Amino acid sequence: MAAYQRKRRFANQTRRDKDLDRLSGLPDKVLLQIISLLPLKEIVRTSILAIRWKELFSLVSDINIDDNNVIRKSLGNGYMNIVERFLFSRKRDVGIDKFRLKCGKIVDPFRINGWIQYALGYHVKELDLTIGIKGFNELNFGVFTCKTLVILRLSMDKGSILSVPTYFRLPNLKVLHLGLMKCSDDGSVDRLFSGCGSLEELHLRNCEVSNMNKLRVCNATLKKLFLSGFMGTDHEIEIIAPNLVHFSYYYTGTKGFSLINLNFLSEARIYIGPYLFSTIDFAPTATALMNGISQARSLYLTLYSSKPILLTPGLVPQFPNLTYLNLEMGGCLPEWKILLANSPCLDTLFSGSELESHNNGRDETEKVPGCLMYKVKTIKLLSFQGKPFESQVVEYLLKNAKVLERFTVRLSGKKRLRTKISKEIKPVCLELRVSHDFIQNLSQQIASIYTSGHYTTTRYQVKEQQRNMDLKVGRFRLRDS
């Protein structure tokens, strides 16, 4: 018995040893990826685990320096010394793929450029700099001339001025992120974009342009452009990007807009806040923006206004290539009709926000839009609250969408009633959190539409209280959540 217990203990111990050593059995490449995800101090601590780990410690190619992990400012000198010992203990023949530096008040500003120069000397490919030191304007000159740099993310403290040198060239840069900074003048901006001969993706976030007359983005290779949160309203925006396929714009304020030659635009995401609509003469700027994206194939539109601004004459242009429309704007039915009437190829209509009822909204489109009758196959309305004017929208869409294949409605509100699927509507296809009364009303609407012969797609069976009838509709789904 004692011998059996000893064998069992020995087997359990062997199994535990194998489990403990499982991490060491991984290839060096995998271990390096795991180590790279750790904070810098934890990376340094792994060097004392074993001789093999000490070697791995010196082979790390993804470096993450973040002083947010330092609790007290008095520990700043110790942290900076750890950073420098780590940098100088790396093997010299190992390059740097990614160098991320995020620092605030703890790091000495004079050491920042030294660390950046270290990364540039090791042919860094991705440089991510978030410098929250007030008044830091002396960025290392080598950042603007690095030939190996592919991705550059630069975010500085508000009020920091970015002065682009006369000789600026990043020949292999494909992705550029700029945030929370102020360019010294219009010339700096022109040099910044013209010096990136391979740029494909540009992000400008919360940049101050109050000292500029025009923000001009001119680049022939640019494919994705993201603009958001500019500080200052006395500037103009001009975009010349003939190969642009994605444009995202979060509007805060500008006095002029010009989008030139966006003929290959595939997707546009536009958010215009209430600031524009509070100005007296918002129409020219908004019209120029809408005209500039008129070639888009997919449009995500968010407009926050207490007025039916899409009814402004000339504001909505023709969208000849638009096949997908996502309205995160609410709006009223007349506004929807104008958008549909100007989108002859529309295939999918999606709305994720609450509809609005504008008493002063005039319906300028008496004729049913052609895309609704002959093109639209999918409609999703995901923020209905069961109000009367919302039911009118459902009725309008169902009556006129003759080739509709899928229609999804989901109710939302303060009272999210969850009821069982009505036994009278087995067919069904509307994804709803909805009350029983609304289901009955909707079933009656669908049944009345069936009698007019609008739908001829898929056969379902609707069971009413006194009689059975066949209902030919698209794919309607009703699901109790």
XYZ file of C-alpha atoms in Angstrom:
481
model
C 0.000 0.000 0.000
C 2.811 2.375 0.920
C 4.630 1.582 -2.343
C 1.496 2.314 -4.352
C 1.080 5.689 -2.641
C 4.711 6.574 -3.327
C 4.283 5.746 -7.020
C 1.130 7.806 -7.159
C 2.795 10.789 -5.479
C 5.738 10.484 -7.868
C 3.383 10.406 -10.871
C 1.465 13.458 -9.626
C 4.699 15.354 -8.996
C 5.963 14.508 -12.488
C 2.708 15.704 -13.977
C 2.902 18.962 -12.035
C 6.487 19.514 -13.138
C 5.472 19.067 -16.760
C 2.642 21.555 -16.309
C 4.979 24.083 -14.708
C 7.503 23.701 -17.514
C 4.948 23.980 -20.311
C 5.686 27.690 -20.843
C 9.403 27.045 -21.260
C 8.618 24.508 -23.935
C 7.221 27.174 -26.254
C 9.355 28.451 -29.153
C 11.343 31.631 -28.634
C 9.237 33.484 -31.195
C 6.026 32.794 -29.259
C 7.617 33.720 -25.931
C 8.844 37.004 -27.373
C 5.299 37.870 -28.447
C 4.043 37.116 -24.936
C 6.785 39.158 -23.285
C 6.119 42.115 -25.588
C 2.611 42.424 -24.154
C 3.936 43.035 -20.629
C 4.713 46.430 -19.096
C 8.357 47.413 -19.267
C 9.117 46.695 -15.603
C 7.638 43.208 -15.937
C 9.769 42.570 -19.022
C 12.872 43.456 -17.027
C 11.836 41.095 -14.220
C 11.618 38.132 -16.586
C 15.392 38.339 -17.072
C 16.016 36.810 -13.635
C 13.884 33.705 -14.199
C 16.529 31.683 -16.037
C 19.441 32.015 -18.443
C 17.125 31.404 -21.394
C 14.796 34.190 -20.255
C 17.740 36.569 -19.939
C 18.531 35.947 -23.590
C 14.889 36.496 -24.551
C 14.793 39.708 -22.573
C 17.485 41.173 -24.821
C 15.706 40.122 -28.045
C 12.453 42.052 -27.540
C 11.585 44.055 -30.652
C 8.278 45.612 -29.430
C 8.973 48.204 -26.736
C 6.224 49.802 -24.651
C 7.194 52.657 -22.311
C 4.276 53.997 -20.284
C 4.761 56.081 -17.139
C 1.093 55.693 -16.162
C 2.226 52.609 -14.273
C 4.309 54.825 -11.950
C 2.167 55.630 -8.940
C 4.180 58.466 -7.370
C 6.143 61.226 -9.033
C 9.024 60.636 -6.617
C 9.601 57.275 -8.314
C 10.126 58.920 -11.698
C 13.949 58.868 -11.608
C 13.962 55.172 -10.770
C 11.589 54.409 -13.616
C 13.641 56.387 -16.148
C 16.784 54.538 -15.043
C 15.009 51.194 -15.573
C 14.025 52.286 -19.073
C 17.563 53.240 -20.006
C 19.116 50.088 -18.557
C 16.629 48.040 -20.542
C 17.360 49.887 -23.794
C 21.111 49.535 -23.493
C 20.931 45.851 -22.497
C 19.255 44.856 -25.778
C 21.338 43.123 -28.420
C 22.587 45.530 -31.033
C 21.766 43.290 -33.969
C 18.041 43.186 -33.054
C 15.922 45.856 -34.715
C 12.778 47.531 -33.329
C 9.453 46.761 -34.971
C 7.273 48.871 -32.685
C 8.231 51.607 -30.236
C 5.463 53.068 -28.069
C 6.167 55.948 -25.704
C 3.437 57.381 -23.498
C 4.567 59.864 -20.893
C 3.153 62.653 -18.785
C 4.625 64.704 -15.987
C 6.900 62.006 -14.567
C 9.385 61.651 -17.439
C 12.088 64.249 -17.908
C 11.499 66.055 -21.263
C 15.238 65.984 -22.026
C 15.267 62.181 -22.043
C 12.342 61.795 -24.449
C 14.246 62.737 -27.595
C 17.104 60.454 -26.545
C 14.759 57.460 -26.345
C 13.193 58.397 -29.689
C 16.649 58.655 -31.253
C 17.462 55.189 -29.897
C 14.390 53.742 -31.660
C 15.224 55.541 -34.908
C 18.748 54.151 -34.787
C 17.377 50.609 -34.726
C 15.269 51.118 -37.882
C 11.906 51.324 -36.142
C 8.877 50.535 -38.322
C 6.021 51.683 -36.075
C 6.397 54.722 -33.814
C 3.633 55.622 -31.343
C 4.298 58.794 -29.342
C 1.871 60.252 -26.789
C 3.630 63.143 -25.057
C 1.509 64.860 -22.431
C 4.146 67.364 -21.303
C 2.966 70.945 -21.533
C 4.984 73.091 -23.901
C 6.941 70.212 -25.443
C 7.737 71.505 -28.940
C 11.238 70.203 -29.685
C 10.495 66.861 -31.306
C 13.479 64.882 -32.543
C 14.296 65.921 -36.118
C 14.921 62.308 -37.134
C 11.185 61.546 -36.848
C 10.616 63.579 -40.037
C 13.323 61.848 -42.085
C 13.164 58.176 -41.024
C 13.218 55.967 -44.123
C 12.054 52.773 -42.349
C 9.004 54.274 -40.663
C 5.711 52.729 -41.848
C 3.289 53.837 -39.089
C 3.554 57.093 -37.119
C 1.158 58.059 -34.326
C 1.864 61.404 -32.733
C -0.256 62.958 -30.021
C 0.906 65.903 -27.927
C -0.412 68.086 -25.163
C -2.908 70.808 -26.072
C -1.052 73.912 -27.079
C 2.048 72.068 -28.272
C 3.114 73.369 -31.665
C 4.245 71.022 -34.407
C 6.793 72.715 -36.623
C 7.566 70.626 -39.700
C 11.119 71.248 -40.984
C 11.776 72.395 -44.532
C 13.329 69.047 -45.406
C 10.611 66.530 -44.588
C 10.553 63.117 -46.184
C 9.033 59.835 -44.983
C 9.167 57.729 -48.162
C 7.700 54.506 -46.708
C 5.118 55.973 -44.319
C 1.672 54.461 -44.937
C -0.295 55.393 -41.771
C -0.172 58.773 -40.014
C -2.106 59.714 -36.854
C -1.933 63.275 -35.506
C -3.827 64.328 -32.388
C -4.078 67.198 -29.907
C -1.554 69.495 -31.520
C -1.230 72.768 -33.327
C 0.610 73.253 -36.624
C 2.756 76.372 -36.762
C 1.399 77.590 -40.127
C -0.140 76.540 -43.438
C 3.298 75.732 -44.843
C 3.937 73.107 -42.165
C 0.768 71.293 -43.145
C 1.629 71.367 -46.851
C 5.113 69.982 -46.191
C 3.684 67.351 -43.878
C 1.382 65.773 -46.468
C 3.534 66.329 -49.536
C 6.528 64.640 -47.911
C 4.681 61.318 -47.468
C 4.891 59.797 -50.931
C 3.352 56.438 -49.907
C 0.722 57.628 -47.422
C -2.478 55.546 -47.470
C -4.228 56.367 -44.185
C -4.445 59.710 -42.371
C -6.075 60.511 -39.011
C -6.387 64.091 -37.739
C -8.018 64.252 -34.300
C -8.683 67.287 -32.101
C -6.017 69.390 -33.791
C -6.061 73.145 -33.304
C -6.231 75.084 -36.549
C -7.088 78.515 -35.196
C -3.872 80.001 -36.629
C -4.453 78.582 -40.117
C -6.402 79.941 -43.052
C -6.848 76.601 -44.809
C -6.332 72.977 -43.890
C -5.270 71.460 -47.201
C -4.907 67.702 -47.565
C -3.413 66.968 -50.976
C -2.037 63.479 -51.558
C -2.392 61.231 -54.597
C -1.827 57.923 -52.740
C -4.201 58.559 -49.825
C -6.944 55.917 -49.480
C -8.436 56.518 -46.006
C -9.008 59.874 -44.331
C -10.387 60.479 -40.817
C -11.050 64.046 -39.628
C -12.550 64.823 -36.219
C -12.821 67.500 -33.581
C -10.958 70.512 -34.956
C -10.552 73.458 -32.591
C -11.225 76.728 -34.381
C -13.905 77.838 -36.857
C -12.195 80.448 -39.040
C -10.519 77.988 -41.361
C -11.383 76.210 -44.596
C -10.876 72.544 -45.395
C -9.730 71.436 -48.823
C -9.233 67.779 -49.722
C -7.648 66.662 -52.989
C -7.290 62.888 -52.925
C -8.231 61.210 -56.225
C -7.690 57.667 -54.873
C -9.617 58.114 -51.629
C -11.921 55.154 -50.847
C -12.912 55.921 -47.228
C -13.771 59.298 -45.730
C -14.817 59.806 -42.117
C -15.678 63.281 -40.863
C -16.749 64.268 -37.358
C -17.801 67.877 -37.764
C -17.299 70.611 -35.203
C -16.997 73.781 -37.241
C -15.515 75.323 -40.376
C -16.389 78.220 -42.638
C -15.713 76.447 -45.918
C -15.430 72.971 -47.379
C -14.025 71.670 -50.651
C -13.800 68.004 -51.678
C -12.205 67.573 -55.086
C -12.039 64.480 -57.317
C -13.339 61.865 -54.867
C -14.542 59.711 -57.746
C -13.460 56.371 -56.231
C -15.049 56.938 -52.834
C -16.442 53.657 -51.519
C -17.525 54.568 -47.980
C -18.313 57.884 -46.270
C -19.112 58.370 -42.576
C -20.401 61.845 -41.795
C -21.256 63.212 -38.347
C -22.433 66.803 -38.171
C -23.197 68.089 -34.702
C -25.540 70.854 -33.601
C -22.826 73.511 -33.864
C -23.183 73.865 -37.635
C -26.960 74.091 -37.522
C -26.845 76.791 -34.853
C -25.088 79.116 -37.290
C -27.102 81.423 -39.503
C -25.688 80.356 -42.858
C -24.939 76.648 -42.546
C -26.298 75.630 -45.960
C -23.248 76.420 -48.178
C -20.825 74.433 -46.001
C -23.159 71.468 -45.558
C -24.026 71.476 -49.267
C -20.360 71.471 -50.267
C -19.734 68.529 -47.932
C -22.675 66.502 -49.261
C -21.723 67.228 -52.878
C -18.171 66.124 -52.211
C -19.243 62.650 -51.067
C -21.922 62.157 -53.725
C -19.945 59.363 -55.448
C -19.903 57.143 -52.327
C -21.253 53.605 -52.500
C -21.937 53.348 -48.746
C -23.043 56.292 -46.615
C -23.282 56.491 -42.814
C -25.030 59.758 -42.013
C -25.480 61.251 -38.534
C -27.058 64.696 -38.286
C -28.043 66.192 -34.934
C -30.538 68.965 -35.486
C -33.895 69.998 -34.090
C -35.011 70.971 -37.592
C -35.548 68.908 -40.759
C -32.356 70.247 -42.309
C -32.337 67.780 -45.221
C -35.365 69.622 -46.556
C -33.137 72.639 -47.227
C -33.290 73.207 -51.017
C -30.217 71.842 -52.790
C -28.655 70.306 -49.700
C -29.071 66.650 -50.765
C -27.323 65.900 -54.076
C -27.767 62.919 -56.354
C -26.022 59.751 -55.140
C -25.750 57.727 -58.382
C -23.589 54.919 -56.911
C -25.101 54.605 -53.434
C -26.186 51.059 -52.546
C -26.049 51.154 -48.704
C -27.521 53.932 -46.539
C -27.176 53.968 -42.753
C -29.101 56.778 -41.053
C -27.987 57.427 -37.483
C -29.837 60.708 -37.484
C -33.470 60.105 -36.671
C -35.096 62.491 -39.106
C -38.625 62.522 -40.419
C -40.310 60.723 -43.304
C -40.029 63.653 -45.768
C -36.262 63.705 -45.202
C -36.084 59.962 -45.843
C -38.040 60.394 -49.066
C -35.577 62.985 -50.370
C -32.601 60.727 -49.641
C -34.328 57.768 -51.290
C -35.386 59.813 -54.304
C -31.767 60.896 -54.861
C -30.327 57.361 -54.504
C -31.537 55.416 -57.559
C -29.350 52.325 -56.934
C -30.001 51.919 -53.201
C -30.175 48.279 -52.093
C -30.058 48.416 -48.265
C -31.602 50.930 -45.852
C -30.565 50.877 -42.195
C -31.687 53.138 -39.364
C -30.373 52.771 -35.828
C -31.795 55.891 -34.173
C -35.221 57.131 -33.151
C -37.376 58.742 -35.799
C -38.697 62.240 -35.281
C -41.983 63.914 -36.070
C -41.572 67.413 -37.505
C -44.844 69.255 -37.787
C -43.210 71.851 -40.006
C -41.620 69.249 -42.253
C -43.031 69.600 -45.744
C -43.141 66.604 -48.041
C -41.493 67.666 -51.276
C -41.517 64.174 -52.766
C -45.053 63.156 -53.657
C -43.830 60.482 -56.054
C -42.626 57.215 -54.547
C -38.825 56.945 -54.961
C -37.865 54.540 -57.722
C -35.221 52.759 -55.639
C -37.840 51.904 -53.004
C -40.107 50.303 -55.577
C -37.541 48.462 -57.697
C -34.182 48.248 -55.870
C -34.405 48.109 -52.065
C -34.245 44.506 -50.817
C -33.270 44.954 -47.160
C -34.628 47.391 -44.566
C -33.623 47.451 -40.893
C -35.191 49.829 -38.373
C -33.668 49.149 -34.985
C -34.884 51.934 -32.721
C -38.659 52.021 -32.910
C -40.754 52.979 -29.885
C -44.179 52.195 -31.304
C -45.253 55.809 -31.806
C -47.998 56.559 -34.365
C -45.756 58.411 -36.848
C -43.253 55.526 -36.667
C -46.000 53.123 -37.654
C -46.710 55.393 -40.610
C -43.092 54.961 -41.717
C -43.424 51.161 -41.492
C -46.657 51.290 -43.460
C -45.131 53.529 -46.121
C -42.079 51.300 -46.573
C -44.064 48.056 -46.681
C -46.599 49.382 -49.163
C -44.038 50.710 -51.613
C -41.054 48.341 -51.371
C -42.175 45.901 -54.068
C -39.004 43.788 -54.252
C -38.342 43.715 -50.499
C -36.767 40.471 -49.269
C -35.978 41.244 -45.652
C -37.550 43.708 -43.226
C -36.342 44.010 -39.620
C -37.874 46.199 -36.916
C -36.828 46.299 -33.293
C -38.650 48.323 -30.672
C -36.755 50.098 -27.928
C -37.873 52.388 -25.159
C -38.298 52.753 -21.447
C -40.579 49.716 -21.238
C -38.974 46.855 -23.096
C -41.845 44.500 -23.065
C -41.014 40.872 -23.761
C -43.959 38.840 -24.894
C -44.313 35.451 -26.435
C -44.528 35.205 -30.169
C -48.127 35.684 -31.124
C -49.779 32.452 -32.174
C -51.494 34.466 -34.865
C -48.195 35.376 -36.571
C -46.114 32.262 -37.041
C -44.552 33.426 -40.326
C -42.852 36.150 -39.231
C -39.690 37.785 -39.580
C -39.480 40.977 -37.640
C -36.932 41.077 -34.813
C -38.957 42.978 -32.196
C -39.103 43.711 -28.528
C -42.761 44.634 -28.771
C -46.163 44.541 -27.142
C -48.946 42.132 -28.187
C -51.170 44.981 -29.438
C -48.483 46.221 -31.808
C -47.990 42.695 -33.160
C -51.705 42.441 -33.939
C -51.732 45.841 -35.633
C -48.666 44.964 -37.642
C -50.128 41.621 -38.694
C -53.243 43.384 -39.919
C -51.124 45.818 -41.926
C -49.157 42.975 -43.480
C -52.360 41.085 -44.247
C -53.925 44.135 -45.887
C -50.790 44.670 -47.961
C -50.939 41.053 -49.081
C -54.430 41.541 -50.477
C -53.115 44.255 -52.795
C -50.634 41.771 -54.243
C -47.373 43.630 -53.596
C -45.284 40.654 -52.453
C -44.594 37.458 -54.365
C -41.469 36.043 -52.749
C -41.765 33.400 -50.015
C -44.897 31.704 -48.668
C -45.707 31.846 -44.981
C -48.910 31.140 -43.098
C -50.692 33.618 -40.881
C -53.350 32.287 -38.539
C -55.974 34.810 -37.534
C -58.663 34.393 -34.925
C -61.464 33.248 -37.259
C -59.847 32.273 -40.565
C -56.644 31.047 -42.150
C -54.987 32.835 -45.031
C -51.777 32.559 -47.015
C -49.418 35.484 -46.833
C -46.808 35.986 -49.539
C -44.148 38.320 -48.215
C -40.435 38.591 -48.015
C -38.483 37.171 -45.118
C -40.175 38.623 -42.037
C -39.000 37.550 -38.633
C -40.569 38.122 -35.228
C -38.483 37.073 -32.270
C -39.215 37.477 -28.582
C -36.107 38.461 -26.669
